[in-house]
């Protein structure tokens, strides 16, 4: 069951307009996903540059694999909240499609709570990791020697956006149906 991000139909069929909080976090997650699309283009250019240099010019470039890895992390973290907003997150339709209205609602609540817990754990561990990297001046071991807190920062950004989107989805569920 897909839910339109612009409005939700309640059990009685009435449309519920999104709250200002949900509109705000939806706009931010869409902007982050748009930046993620730019990251895909950048990755394509980096990999193309590497392939041309290696196989056509015969001069392999050593730093492109490292940069591509960092860009993949950024891409995933920038797109996670928007995937949740659109309802493209992981679910088992075989099970959820067989549930009644109350069962689906409880499954949605459970799912969004699990996303909140996961995002919270990612925020805590990401913060600890970034502090450690900054305190000890840790650089990547590859050719770029990037301060590791830079690519690690996408963990915090993505987890924060994901948590806010899950919270907005939970609030909408409670607003729509009037509680549990």
XYZ file of C-alpha atoms in Angstrom:
180
model
C 0.000 0.000 0.000
C 1.569 3.271 -1.111
C 0.773 6.467 0.766
C 0.727 9.752 -1.084
C 3.094 12.245 0.555
C 0.635 15.100 0.002
C -2.358 13.722 1.873
C -3.549 10.666 3.730
C -7.060 9.275 3.724
C -8.300 8.437 7.201
C -10.435 5.438 8.045
C -13.561 7.483 7.397
C -12.280 8.598 3.963
C -11.447 12.197 4.968
C -8.204 13.654 3.635
C -5.661 14.740 6.239
C -3.370 17.541 5.128
C 0.294 17.147 6.048
C 1.486 19.165 9.022
C 3.967 21.983 8.560
C 6.599 19.757 10.202
C 5.952 17.005 7.646
C 6.047 19.476 4.734
C 9.300 20.915 6.081
C 11.063 17.565 6.524
C 9.679 16.324 3.190
C 11.152 19.343 1.422
C 14.511 18.835 3.128
C 14.569 15.105 2.330
C 13.686 15.837 -1.291
C 16.512 18.393 -1.453
C 18.919 15.854 0.051
C 17.809 13.249 -2.496
C 18.372 15.818 -5.260
C 21.915 16.345 -4.002
C 22.191 12.544 -3.976
C 21.237 12.521 -7.662
C 24.092 14.953 -8.248
C 26.362 12.561 -6.360
C 25.359 9.802 -8.796
C 26.414 12.027 -11.692
C 29.679 12.828 -9.959
C 30.312 9.124 -9.377
C 29.641 8.447 -13.033
C 32.194 11.090 -14.032
C 34.804 9.798 -11.578
C 34.413 6.192 -12.722
C 34.417 7.224 -16.396
C 37.582 9.243 -15.836
C 39.171 6.221 -14.190
C 38.149 3.843 -16.983
C 39.385 6.169 -19.732
C 42.699 6.684 -17.975
C 43.211 3.001 -17.240
C 42.065 1.335 -20.455
C 42.509 4.001 -23.131
C 45.421 6.098 -21.920
C 47.157 3.293 -20.013
C 47.679 5.467 -16.923
C 45.566 4.124 -14.048
C 44.315 6.619 -11.490
C 44.680 5.393 -7.915
C 42.317 7.653 -5.969
C 39.048 7.089 -7.848
C 38.037 3.892 -6.017
C 38.460 5.582 -2.654
C 36.438 8.622 -3.715
C 33.714 6.413 -5.205
C 33.383 4.590 -1.880
C 32.854 7.849 -0.024
C 30.341 8.979 -2.630
C 28.351 5.751 -2.230
C 28.041 6.402 1.516
C 26.904 9.974 0.811
C 24.409 8.779 -1.797
C 22.804 6.202 0.497
C 22.570 8.545 3.461
C 21.219 11.444 1.392
C 18.496 9.285 -0.152
C 17.317 7.249 2.849
C 14.817 9.778 4.231
C 13.294 10.446 0.829
C 12.887 6.711 0.235
C 10.999 6.508 3.530
C 8.920 9.550 2.547
C 7.863 7.864 -0.707
C 7.197 4.523 0.972
C 10.065 2.819 -0.873
C 11.613 1.400 2.278
C 11.826 -2.315 2.942
C 8.528 -4.009 3.697
C 7.116 -7.452 3.195
C 4.072 -6.856 1.010
C 3.197 -10.546 1.086
C 2.521 -10.238 4.813
C 1.310 -6.635 5.099
C -1.171 -6.993 2.219
C -2.935 -9.778 4.140
C -3.344 -7.699 7.290
C -6.520 -5.868 8.095
C -6.678 -2.120 8.637
C -5.677 -2.335 12.305
C -2.919 -4.863 11.570
C -1.436 -2.686 8.824
C -1.575 0.325 11.112
C 0.236 -1.558 13.882
C 2.787 -2.846 11.366
C 3.356 0.737 10.145
C 3.782 1.984 13.707
C 6.198 -0.861 14.464
C 8.172 -0.155 11.289
C 8.496 3.579 11.922
C 9.500 2.947 15.538
C 12.215 0.540 14.353
C 13.448 3.165 11.882
C 13.589 5.690 14.737
C 15.573 3.269 16.901
C 17.941 2.443 14.047
C 18.418 6.126 13.205
C 19.041 6.911 16.878
C 21.687 4.188 17.116
C 23.278 5.475 13.912
C 23.296 9.029 15.294
C 24.951 7.967 18.525
C 27.573 5.743 16.914
C 28.178 8.259 14.121
C 28.754 11.059 16.618
C 31.179 8.909 18.608
C 33.034 7.898 15.447
C 33.315 11.472 14.193
C 34.542 12.738 17.574
C 37.190 10.017 17.629
C 38.288 10.820 14.085
C 38.497 14.531 14.826
C 40.270 14.142 18.174
C 42.981 11.930 16.721
C 43.166 13.586 13.290
C 42.478 10.323 11.497
C 43.002 10.426 7.741
C 41.961 7.848 5.182
C 44.564 5.232 4.379
C 44.130 5.680 0.625
C 45.773 8.093 -1.739
C 43.433 10.984 -0.935
C 44.265 11.174 2.793
C 40.847 12.660 3.519
C 40.078 13.606 7.126
C 37.699 10.764 7.978
C 35.217 12.982 9.768
C 34.187 14.417 6.386
C 32.747 11.238 4.823
C 31.557 10.086 8.261
C 29.473 13.263 8.588
C 27.030 11.884 6.029
C 26.090 9.225 8.595
C 24.891 11.933 10.966
C 23.064 13.892 8.268
C 21.324 10.821 6.869
C 20.393 9.427 10.270
C 18.967 12.762 11.387
C 16.863 13.127 8.238
C 15.715 9.511 8.527
C 14.701 9.970 12.177
C 12.794 13.164 11.418
C 10.969 11.542 8.501
C 10.016 8.498 10.609
C 8.763 10.845 13.323
C 6.699 12.796 10.776
C 5.213 9.530 9.463
C 4.356 8.402 12.996
C 2.741 11.733 13.831
C 0.669 11.520 10.656
C -0.515 8.021 11.564
C -1.611 9.204 14.998
C -3.190 12.379 13.617
C -5.049 10.431 10.947
C -6.452 7.757 13.194
C -6.610 9.595 16.509
C -4.103 7.553 18.518
C -3.678 3.804 18.884
